[in-house]
């Protein structure tokens, strides 16, 4: 799908309350405000703002902070929104890290590209209004509203080992794209979405998505694990290792009672200094596996975390996992991924009492299926389904669903621009492109976010 996207992100204001500056050490309270404006052909005009408030106290632990408060709100004319409040501190409970997150994300045009990555072909012409094969811009979309509440706690075993425990609640409202609702805000009939069957609708019809998972529900969860952490700092570390391994148990409620499952996650992040304070080589390796039970398909697109640092963790594909690759391109019970970055700090300067730097970071991202959806693989018709055939009759074209492509890696590359205030409030603008047109037909993809990806 071709999108028209204009993004404007300005570091509009930064304020200091009861703060002093001594040898580049921040004290007291500080916060930055970031207004944003964007336009998307499907999401519409989107306006919002975010802020991150830090308390550094007497500056003894700078650039670490005593308390961090984060708030973000944005909404579009076509009913896509992000509303988030979060709190993070290592000092509210002595010797423990406490993270609390409350997030609501309504999304009328959430990406859905089938199961098992490359095994499901992506056809750009189905979403291209200028093509004779055009169906609808919403063909690879579905409705997905997500609510999340989480409380996570970390305690020290013996440095650098830590234990982690947490609980939370996810609620998903899943369904077909509400075409009438989206068209309500379009005046030009040529720009309206046609009433066409989407890939999500076909997966429901074929039985690959069935039962309660077709509309979502409540999924409370518990998780626990261990962390090994030798990083020199929490935000933008320049040396050290951060590794974790943990289990997450999801218990379905109500209609979702059949979807109880146990997932395993592990990650390894390594930060290697090359030139002190100027050049760091950073990489992340990770995996998520379904160990037992049945998992609703939409939770396969959610990357579990021990504590929340971003609004959403979607995987794999998109600005939080594989930059340049379409959001949710890889949907499977088991996945693995890697991110490699070269982080540079090019320019340092001050504005008033605030310390800023500008950095660049070229990167390569990769991900793949390691545990495919077996229901699709077991279907004797899956290797010959024409995903545009409404009658669900096998065709002679085997390229529509190709099991031989299941384990093929998805790779992208790009470069990021970082503008950081006090080493914590970091505006990130990443440009990336997928190396395979099956992952994204667009050459350039822009992401404007806060902080480094890992």
Short mmCIF file of N, CA and C in Angstrom, two decimals, residues 198-367:
data_model
loop_
_atom_site.label_atom_id
_atom_site.label_comp_id
_atom_site.label_asym_id
_atom_site.label_seq_id
_atom_site.Cartn_x
_atom_site.Cartn_y
_atom_site.Cartn_z
N UNK A 198 -10.97 -8.96 2.83
CA UNK A 198 -9.57 -8.77 3.18
C UNK A 198 -8.91 -10.11 3.47
N UNK A 199 -7.59 -10.09 3.58
CA UNK A 199 -6.87 -11.32 3.91
C UNK A 199 -7.30 -11.85 5.27
N UNK A 200 -7.54 -10.96 6.22
CA UNK A 200 -8.03 -11.39 7.53
C UNK A 200 -9.36 -12.12 7.38
N UNK A 201 -10.28 -11.57 6.60
CA UNK A 201 -11.58 -12.22 6.37
C UNK A 201 -11.39 -13.62 5.80
N UNK A 202 -10.44 -13.75 4.88
CA UNK A 202 -10.21 -15.05 4.25
C UNK A 202 -9.61 -16.05 5.24
N UNK A 203 -8.72 -15.58 6.12
CA UNK A 203 -8.16 -16.48 7.12
C UNK A 203 -9.25 -16.98 8.07
N UNK A 204 -10.23 -16.12 8.38
CA UNK A 204 -11.35 -16.56 9.19
C UNK A 204 -12.19 -17.57 8.42
N UNK A 205 -12.44 -17.29 7.15
CA UNK A 205 -13.25 -18.18 6.32
C UNK A 205 -12.59 -19.54 6.16
N UNK A 206 -11.27 -19.55 5.99
CA UNK A 206 -10.55 -20.80 5.80
C UNK A 206 -10.39 -21.58 7.11
N UNK A 207 -10.62 -20.91 8.26
CA UNK A 207 -10.48 -21.58 9.54
C UNK A 207 -9.12 -21.45 10.17
N UNK A 208 -8.21 -20.71 9.55
CA UNK A 208 -6.88 -20.48 10.16
C UNK A 208 -7.00 -19.57 11.39
N UNK A 209 -8.00 -18.69 11.39
CA UNK A 209 -8.37 -17.90 12.56
C UNK A 209 -9.78 -18.33 12.93
N UNK A 210 -9.95 -18.83 14.15
CA UNK A 210 -11.25 -19.40 14.50
C UNK A 210 -11.58 -19.17 15.96
N UNK A 211 -12.82 -19.44 16.32
CA UNK A 211 -13.24 -19.35 17.70
C UNK A 211 -13.16 -17.93 18.24
N UNK A 212 -12.81 -17.84 19.53
CA UNK A 212 -12.80 -16.54 20.20
C UNK A 212 -11.71 -15.62 19.69
N UNK A 213 -10.65 -16.16 19.08
CA UNK A 213 -9.57 -15.30 18.62
C UNK A 213 -9.99 -14.41 17.45
N UNK A 214 -11.14 -14.69 16.85
CA UNK A 214 -11.62 -13.84 15.76
C UNK A 214 -12.07 -12.48 16.27
N UNK A 215 -12.37 -12.37 17.57
CA UNK A 215 -12.80 -11.07 18.09
C UNK A 215 -11.99 -10.63 19.31
N UNK A 216 -11.08 -11.47 19.81
CA UNK A 216 -10.21 -11.08 20.92
C UNK A 216 -10.86 -11.25 22.27
N UNK A 217 -10.21 -10.68 23.29
CA UNK A 217 -10.71 -10.81 24.64
C UNK A 217 -9.63 -10.48 25.66
N UNK A 218 -9.87 -10.88 26.92
CA UNK A 218 -8.95 -10.60 28.01
C UNK A 218 -7.91 -11.70 28.14
N UNK A 219 -6.65 -11.28 28.34
CA UNK A 219 -5.55 -12.22 28.55
C UNK A 219 -4.66 -11.71 29.69
N UNK A 220 -5.00 -12.02 30.94
CA UNK A 220 -4.11 -11.67 32.04
C UNK A 220 -2.85 -12.53 31.99
N UNK A 221 -1.75 -12.02 32.51
CA UNK A 221 -0.51 -12.80 32.43
C UNK A 221 0.36 -12.57 33.66
N UNK A 222 1.23 -13.54 33.90
CA UNK A 222 2.28 -13.48 34.91
C UNK A 222 3.59 -13.81 34.24
N UNK A 223 4.66 -13.14 34.64
CA UNK A 223 5.96 -13.52 34.11
C UNK A 223 7.04 -13.39 35.19
N UNK A 224 8.11 -14.13 34.95
CA UNK A 224 9.23 -14.09 35.87
C UNK A 224 10.48 -14.57 35.18
N UNK A 225 11.63 -14.05 35.61
CA UNK A 225 12.87 -14.46 34.96
C UNK A 225 14.08 -13.85 35.63
N UNK A 226 15.21 -13.93 34.94
CA UNK A 226 16.47 -13.41 35.46
C UNK A 226 17.09 -12.47 34.44
N UNK A 227 17.90 -11.54 34.96
CA UNK A 227 18.59 -10.56 34.12
C UNK A 227 20.05 -10.48 34.53
N UNK A 228 20.92 -10.38 33.55
CA UNK A 228 22.35 -10.13 33.75
C UNK A 228 22.64 -8.76 33.15
N UNK A 229 23.11 -7.81 33.97
CA UNK A 229 23.22 -6.43 33.50
C UNK A 229 24.53 -5.80 33.99
N UNK A 230 25.43 -5.52 33.04
CA UNK A 230 26.68 -4.82 33.37
C UNK A 230 26.79 -3.50 32.62
N UNK A 231 25.68 -2.97 32.12
CA UNK A 231 25.71 -1.71 31.37
C UNK A 231 26.16 -0.56 32.25
N UNK A 232 26.83 0.40 31.63
CA UNK A 232 27.29 1.57 32.39
C UNK A 232 26.17 2.55 32.67
N UNK A 233 25.08 2.47 31.91
CA UNK A 233 23.94 3.36 32.12
C UNK A 233 22.70 2.72 31.52
N UNK A 234 21.55 3.17 31.99
CA UNK A 234 20.28 2.60 31.55
C UNK A 234 19.87 3.11 30.17
N UNK A 235 19.97 4.42 29.95
CA UNK A 235 19.63 5.01 28.67
C UNK A 235 20.90 5.19 27.83
N UNK A 236 20.86 4.75 26.58
CA UNK A 236 21.99 4.89 25.68
C UNK A 236 23.29 4.39 26.31
N UNK A 237 23.36 3.12 26.70
CA UNK A 237 24.60 2.60 27.29
C UNK A 237 25.74 2.61 26.28
N UNK A 238 26.96 2.74 26.78
CA UNK A 238 28.13 2.79 25.91
C UNK A 238 29.05 1.59 26.12
N UNK A 239 28.79 0.80 27.14
CA UNK A 239 29.54 -0.43 27.35
C UNK A 239 28.70 -1.36 28.21
N UNK A 240 28.98 -2.66 28.10
CA UNK A 240 28.33 -3.62 28.97
C UNK A 240 27.40 -4.57 28.24
N UNK A 241 26.80 -5.49 29.01
CA UNK A 241 25.90 -6.52 28.50
C UNK A 241 24.59 -6.46 29.27
N UNK A 242 23.51 -6.60 28.56
CA UNK A 242 22.20 -6.77 29.19
C UNK A 242 21.55 -8.01 28.58
N UNK A 243 21.37 -9.06 29.37
CA UNK A 243 20.78 -10.30 28.89
C UNK A 243 19.67 -10.72 29.84
N UNK A 244 18.62 -11.31 29.29
CA UNK A 244 17.55 -11.80 30.15
C UNK A 244 16.92 -13.05 29.56
N UNK A 245 16.28 -13.82 30.42
CA UNK A 245 15.52 -15.00 30.03
C UNK A 245 14.34 -15.10 30.98
N UNK A 246 13.14 -15.30 30.43
CA UNK A 246 11.97 -15.33 31.29
C UNK A 246 10.82 -16.10 30.65
N UNK A 247 9.87 -16.48 31.49
CA UNK A 247 8.66 -17.19 31.07
C UNK A 247 7.45 -16.29 31.29
N UNK A 248 6.47 -16.37 30.39
CA UNK A 248 5.23 -15.63 30.51
C UNK A 248 4.06 -16.58 30.35
N UNK A 249 3.19 -16.61 31.35
CA UNK A 249 2.00 -17.46 31.28
C UNK A 249 0.77 -16.59 31.05
N UNK A 250 0.04 -16.86 29.97
CA UNK A 250 -1.20 -16.18 29.65
C UNK A 250 -2.39 -17.07 30.01
N UNK A 251 -3.34 -16.51 30.73
CA UNK A 251 -4.55 -17.23 31.10
C UNK A 251 -5.74 -16.57 30.42
N UNK A 252 -6.44 -17.30 29.57
CA UNK A 252 -7.59 -16.73 28.90
C UNK A 252 -8.79 -16.62 29.82
N UNK A 253 -9.56 -15.55 29.69
CA UNK A 253 -10.77 -15.35 30.48
C UNK A 253 -12.00 -15.39 29.58
N UNK A 254 -13.12 -15.86 30.13
CA UNK A 254 -14.37 -15.87 29.37
C UNK A 254 -14.27 -16.69 28.11
N UNK A 255 -14.58 -16.07 26.98
CA UNK A 255 -14.53 -16.77 25.70
C UNK A 255 -13.12 -17.21 25.35
N UNK A 256 -12.12 -16.58 25.98
CA UNK A 256 -10.72 -16.91 25.68
C UNK A 256 -10.17 -18.00 26.58
N UNK A 257 -11.03 -18.71 27.32
CA UNK A 257 -10.58 -19.70 28.29
C UNK A 257 -9.79 -20.84 27.65
N UNK A 258 -9.99 -21.08 26.36
CA UNK A 258 -9.26 -22.16 25.68
C UNK A 258 -7.84 -21.75 25.32
N UNK A 259 -7.54 -20.46 25.44
CA UNK A 259 -6.23 -19.96 25.00
C UNK A 259 -5.34 -19.67 26.22
N UNK A 260 -4.89 -20.74 26.85
CA UNK A 260 -3.88 -20.65 27.90
C UNK A 260 -2.56 -21.09 27.29
N UNK A 261 -1.51 -20.33 27.52
CA UNK A 261 -0.24 -20.68 26.88
C UNK A 261 0.93 -20.19 27.70
N UNK A 262 2.07 -20.81 27.46
CA UNK A 262 3.32 -20.47 28.14
C UNK A 262 4.36 -20.12 27.09
N UNK A 263 4.93 -18.92 27.20
CA UNK A 263 5.92 -18.45 26.24
C UNK A 263 7.28 -18.27 26.92
N UNK A 264 8.33 -18.48 26.13
CA UNK A 264 9.69 -18.28 26.60
C UNK A 264 10.34 -17.18 25.78
N UNK A 265 11.01 -16.27 26.47
CA UNK A 265 11.75 -15.18 25.80
C UNK A 265 13.18 -15.13 26.31
N UNK A 266 14.09 -14.80 25.43
CA UNK A 266 15.49 -14.58 25.80
C UNK A 266 16.05 -13.51 24.89
N UNK A 267 16.92 -12.66 25.45
CA UNK A 267 17.57 -11.64 24.64
C UNK A 267 18.98 -11.40 25.16
N UNK A 268 19.83 -10.93 24.26
CA UNK A 268 21.23 -10.61 24.57
C UNK A 268 21.56 -9.30 23.88
N UNK A 269 21.89 -8.28 24.70
CA UNK A 269 22.28 -6.98 24.16
C UNK A 269 23.71 -6.70 24.60
N UNK A 270 24.52 -6.27 23.67
CA UNK A 270 25.94 -6.07 23.95
C UNK A 270 26.35 -4.70 23.40
N UNK A 271 27.01 -3.90 24.24
CA UNK A 271 27.45 -2.56 23.86
C UNK A 271 28.97 -2.51 24.01
N UNK A 272 29.65 -2.28 22.87
CA UNK A 272 31.11 -2.34 22.83
C UNK A 272 31.66 -0.97 22.46
N UNK A 273 32.39 -0.29 23.36
CA UNK A 273 32.95 1.02 23.03
C UNK A 273 34.12 0.89 22.06
N UNK A 274 34.12 1.72 21.04
CA UNK A 274 35.22 1.75 20.07
C UNK A 274 36.03 3.02 20.27
N UNK A 275 35.35 4.16 20.32
CA UNK A 275 35.97 5.43 20.68
C UNK A 275 35.16 5.99 21.84
N UNK A 276 35.78 6.21 22.97
CA UNK A 276 35.07 6.59 24.18
C UNK A 276 34.18 7.80 23.95
N UNK A 277 32.88 7.65 24.32
CA UNK A 277 31.86 8.69 24.23
C UNK A 277 31.52 9.09 22.79
N UNK A 278 32.17 8.51 21.80
CA UNK A 278 31.94 8.92 20.42
C UNK A 278 31.42 7.80 19.52
N UNK A 279 31.87 6.58 19.75
CA UNK A 279 31.53 5.50 18.82
C UNK A 279 31.33 4.21 19.61
N UNK A 280 30.14 3.62 19.44
CA UNK A 280 29.79 2.38 20.14
C UNK A 280 29.19 1.40 19.15
N UNK A 281 29.64 0.16 19.21
CA UNK A 281 29.04 -0.92 18.44
C UNK A 281 28.04 -1.63 19.33
N UNK A 282 26.78 -1.70 18.90
CA UNK A 282 25.73 -2.30 19.72
C UNK A 282 24.96 -3.33 18.90
N UNK A 283 24.62 -4.44 19.54
CA UNK A 283 23.79 -5.42 18.85
C UNK A 283 22.86 -6.11 19.84
N UNK A 284 21.77 -6.64 19.31
CA UNK A 284 20.77 -7.34 20.12
C UNK A 284 20.36 -8.62 19.40
N UNK A 285 20.32 -9.73 20.14
CA UNK A 285 19.81 -11.00 19.66
C UNK A 285 18.64 -11.41 20.54
N UNK A 286 17.59 -11.95 19.94
CA UNK A 286 16.43 -12.32 20.75
C UNK A 286 15.60 -13.41 20.13
N UNK A 287 14.78 -14.05 20.97
CA UNK A 287 13.87 -15.07 20.48
C UNK A 287 12.64 -15.12 21.37
N UNK A 288 11.53 -15.54 20.80
CA UNK A 288 10.29 -15.78 21.53
C UNK A 288 9.68 -17.08 21.02
N UNK A 289 9.39 -18.01 21.92
CA UNK A 289 8.88 -19.33 21.56
C UNK A 289 7.63 -19.64 22.36
N UNK A 290 6.71 -20.38 21.74
CA UNK A 290 5.53 -20.87 22.45
C UNK A 290 5.83 -22.28 22.95
N UNK A 291 5.94 -22.44 24.29
CA UNK A 291 6.33 -23.73 24.86
C UNK A 291 5.16 -24.68 25.05
N UNK A 292 3.99 -24.15 25.37
CA UNK A 292 2.84 -25.02 25.65
C UNK A 292 1.56 -24.24 25.49
N UNK A 293 0.48 -24.96 25.17
CA UNK A 293 -0.83 -24.36 25.08
C UNK A 293 -1.11 -23.70 23.74
N UNK A 294 -2.32 -23.18 23.61
CA UNK A 294 -2.75 -22.51 22.40
C UNK A 294 -2.69 -21.00 22.60
N UNK A 295 -2.10 -20.33 21.62
CA UNK A 295 -1.94 -18.88 21.69
C UNK A 295 -2.77 -18.23 20.58
N UNK A 296 -3.61 -17.24 20.88
CA UNK A 296 -4.31 -16.53 19.81
C UNK A 296 -3.31 -15.86 18.88
N UNK A 297 -3.64 -15.81 17.61
CA UNK A 297 -2.68 -15.36 16.60
C UNK A 297 -2.15 -13.98 16.89
N UNK A 298 -2.98 -13.09 17.45
CA UNK A 298 -2.54 -11.70 17.64
C UNK A 298 -1.49 -11.58 18.74
N UNK A 299 -1.44 -12.52 19.67
CA UNK A 299 -0.38 -12.50 20.68
C UNK A 299 0.96 -12.96 20.10
N UNK A 300 0.92 -13.65 18.96
CA UNK A 300 2.18 -13.99 18.28
C UNK A 300 2.85 -12.75 17.70
N UNK A 301 2.09 -11.66 17.57
CA UNK A 301 2.65 -10.39 17.09
C UNK A 301 3.01 -9.46 18.24
N UNK A 302 3.02 -9.98 19.46
CA UNK A 302 3.35 -9.16 20.64
C UNK A 302 4.64 -9.71 21.26
N UNK A 303 5.66 -8.87 21.36
CA UNK A 303 6.93 -9.28 21.96
C UNK A 303 6.88 -9.03 23.46
N UNK A 304 6.92 -10.08 24.24
CA UNK A 304 6.88 -9.95 25.69
C UNK A 304 8.12 -9.22 26.20
N UNK A 305 7.93 -8.45 27.27
CA UNK A 305 9.02 -7.69 27.88
C UNK A 305 8.98 -7.83 29.39
N UNK A 306 10.15 -7.75 30.04
CA UNK A 306 10.19 -7.78 31.50
C UNK A 306 9.74 -6.45 32.10
N UNK A 307 9.97 -5.34 31.39
CA UNK A 307 9.45 -4.05 31.81
C UNK A 307 9.32 -3.18 30.56
N UNK A 308 8.33 -2.28 30.58
CA UNK A 308 7.97 -1.52 29.39
C UNK A 308 8.83 -0.26 29.25
N UNK A 309 9.43 -0.09 28.08
CA UNK A 309 10.14 1.13 27.77
C UNK A 309 9.54 1.83 26.56
N UNK A 310 8.75 1.13 25.77
CA UNK A 310 8.07 1.70 24.61
C UNK A 310 6.58 1.46 24.75
N UNK A 311 5.80 2.13 23.89
CA UNK A 311 4.35 2.00 23.97
C UNK A 311 3.89 0.62 23.52
N UNK A 312 4.54 0.06 22.51
CA UNK A 312 4.12 -1.24 21.99
C UNK A 312 5.32 -1.98 21.45
N UNK A 313 5.28 -3.28 21.62
CA UNK A 313 6.35 -4.14 21.12
C UNK A 313 5.73 -5.12 20.12
N UNK A 314 5.80 -4.76 18.86
CA UNK A 314 5.22 -5.60 17.82
C UNK A 314 6.34 -6.34 17.12
N UNK A 315 6.04 -7.57 16.78
CA UNK A 315 7.08 -8.35 16.12
C UNK A 315 6.49 -9.45 15.26
N UNK A 316 7.19 -9.69 14.22
CA UNK A 316 8.36 -8.91 13.79
C UNK A 316 8.01 -8.08 12.57
N UNK A 317 8.58 -6.88 12.49
CA UNK A 317 8.30 -5.94 11.42
C UNK A 317 7.86 -4.62 11.98
N UNK A 318 8.45 -3.53 11.48
CA UNK A 318 8.08 -2.20 11.94
C UNK A 318 9.15 -1.55 12.78
N UNK A 319 8.87 -0.34 13.23
CA UNK A 319 9.87 0.50 13.87
C UNK A 319 10.34 0.02 15.22
N UNK A 320 9.68 -0.98 15.84
CA UNK A 320 10.10 -1.49 17.13
C UNK A 320 10.87 -2.80 17.05
N UNK A 321 11.05 -3.34 15.84
CA UNK A 321 11.74 -4.63 15.73
C UNK A 321 12.58 -4.72 14.46
N UNK A 322 11.94 -4.66 13.29
CA UNK A 322 12.65 -4.72 12.01
C UNK A 322 12.29 -3.47 11.22
N UNK A 323 13.11 -2.44 11.37
CA UNK A 323 12.83 -1.17 10.70
C UNK A 323 12.94 -1.32 9.19
N UNK A 324 11.97 -0.78 8.47
CA UNK A 324 11.92 -0.91 7.01
C UNK A 324 11.04 -2.03 6.54
N UNK A 325 10.82 -3.05 7.38
CA UNK A 325 9.94 -4.16 7.07
C UNK A 325 8.53 -3.79 7.51
N UNK A 326 7.52 -4.20 6.75
CA UNK A 326 6.14 -3.89 7.09
C UNK A 326 5.79 -4.38 8.49
N UNK A 327 4.97 -3.61 9.17
CA UNK A 327 4.55 -3.97 10.52
C UNK A 327 3.85 -5.33 10.52
N UNK A 328 4.23 -6.18 11.47
CA UNK A 328 3.63 -7.50 11.65
C UNK A 328 3.84 -8.42 10.45
N UNK A 329 4.94 -8.22 9.71
CA UNK A 329 5.19 -9.08 8.54
C UNK A 329 5.36 -10.54 8.94
N UNK A 330 5.97 -10.80 10.11
CA UNK A 330 6.21 -12.17 10.54
C UNK A 330 5.30 -12.48 11.72
N UNK A 331 4.32 -13.33 11.50
CA UNK A 331 3.39 -13.75 12.55
C UNK A 331 3.52 -15.26 12.69
N UNK A 332 4.13 -15.71 13.78
CA UNK A 332 4.36 -17.14 14.00
C UNK A 332 4.54 -17.38 15.49
N UNK A 333 4.28 -18.59 15.97
CA UNK A 333 4.45 -18.89 17.40
C UNK A 333 5.88 -18.71 17.89
N UNK A 334 6.88 -18.98 17.04
CA UNK A 334 8.27 -18.85 17.44
C UNK A 334 9.06 -18.01 16.46
N UNK A 335 9.79 -17.01 16.96
CA UNK A 335 10.55 -16.10 16.11
C UNK A 335 11.94 -15.87 16.71
N UNK A 336 12.86 -15.41 15.87
CA UNK A 336 14.20 -14.99 16.31
C UNK A 336 14.56 -13.73 15.53
N UNK A 337 15.38 -12.85 16.14
CA UNK A 337 15.70 -11.60 15.48
C UNK A 337 17.05 -11.09 15.94
N UNK A 338 17.59 -10.15 15.14
CA UNK A 338 18.87 -9.52 15.46
C UNK A 338 18.84 -8.08 14.98
N UNK A 339 19.44 -7.20 15.77
CA UNK A 339 19.60 -5.78 15.40
C UNK A 339 21.05 -5.39 15.64
N UNK A 340 21.66 -4.77 14.65
CA UNK A 340 23.07 -4.37 14.73
C UNK A 340 23.16 -2.88 14.42
N UNK A 341 23.83 -2.11 15.31
CA UNK A 341 23.94 -0.67 15.13
C UNK A 341 25.37 -0.20 15.40
N UNK A 342 25.76 0.85 14.70
CA UNK A 342 26.99 1.57 14.98
C UNK A 342 26.58 2.97 15.43
N UNK A 343 26.70 3.25 16.73
CA UNK A 343 26.19 4.49 17.30
C UNK A 343 27.30 5.52 17.43
N UNK A 344 27.09 6.66 16.81
CA UNK A 344 28.08 7.74 16.86
C UNK A 344 27.50 8.95 17.55
N UNK A 345 28.33 9.69 18.28
CA UNK A 345 27.96 10.96 18.88
C UNK A 345 28.79 12.03 18.18
N UNK A 346 28.15 12.78 17.27
CA UNK A 346 28.85 13.66 16.35
C UNK A 346 29.08 15.04 16.93
N UNK A 347 28.03 15.65 17.50
CA UNK A 347 28.11 17.04 17.96
C UNK A 347 27.56 17.13 19.38
N UNK A 348 28.26 17.86 20.25
CA UNK A 348 27.79 18.15 21.60
C UNK A 348 27.58 19.67 21.73
N UNK A 349 26.53 20.08 22.41
CA UNK A 349 26.30 21.51 22.64
C UNK A 349 25.36 21.68 23.82
N UNK A 350 25.23 22.92 24.28
CA UNK A 350 24.36 23.23 25.40
C UNK A 350 23.37 24.32 24.99
N UNK A 351 22.14 24.23 25.53
CA UNK A 351 21.13 25.26 25.41
C UNK A 351 20.69 25.59 26.83
N UNK A 352 21.12 26.75 27.31
CA UNK A 352 20.88 27.07 28.70
C UNK A 352 21.66 26.11 29.58
N UNK A 353 20.96 25.44 30.48
CA UNK A 353 21.60 24.47 31.36
C UNK A 353 21.44 23.03 30.87
N UNK A 354 20.82 22.86 29.70
CA UNK A 354 20.57 21.52 29.18
C UNK A 354 21.70 21.07 28.25
N UNK A 355 22.07 19.82 28.35
CA UNK A 355 23.15 19.25 27.55
C UNK A 355 22.56 18.44 26.39
N UNK A 356 22.99 18.72 25.18
CA UNK A 356 22.48 18.07 23.98
C UNK A 356 23.63 17.40 23.21
N UNK A 357 23.28 16.37 22.45
CA UNK A 357 24.20 15.86 21.44
C UNK A 357 23.39 15.38 20.24
N UNK A 358 24.02 15.38 19.10
CA UNK A 358 23.44 14.84 17.86
C UNK A 358 24.27 13.64 17.43
N UNK A 359 23.61 12.54 17.14
CA UNK A 359 24.31 11.33 16.74
C UNK A 359 23.70 10.68 15.53
N UNK A 360 24.48 9.84 14.88
CA UNK A 360 24.03 9.04 13.74
C UNK A 360 24.27 7.57 14.05
N UNK A 361 23.37 6.69 13.59
CA UNK A 361 23.61 5.26 13.80
C UNK A 361 23.10 4.43 12.61
N UNK A 362 24.01 4.04 11.71
CA UNK A 362 23.64 3.07 10.67
C UNK A 362 23.32 1.73 11.32
N UNK A 363 22.40 0.96 10.72
CA UNK A 363 21.97 -0.29 11.34
C UNK A 363 21.52 -1.31 10.30
N UNK A 364 21.49 -2.56 10.74
CA UNK A 364 20.94 -3.69 9.97
C UNK A 364 20.05 -4.48 10.92
N UNK A 365 18.83 -4.81 10.48
CA UNK A 365 17.90 -5.61 11.26
C UNK A 365 17.57 -6.89 10.50
N UNK A 366 17.34 -7.98 11.23
CA UNK A 366 16.98 -9.25 10.60
C UNK A 366 16.07 -10.04 11.53
N UNK A 367 15.17 -10.82 10.96
CA UNK A 367 14.28 -11.67 11.74
C UNK A 367 13.79 -12.83 10.92
#
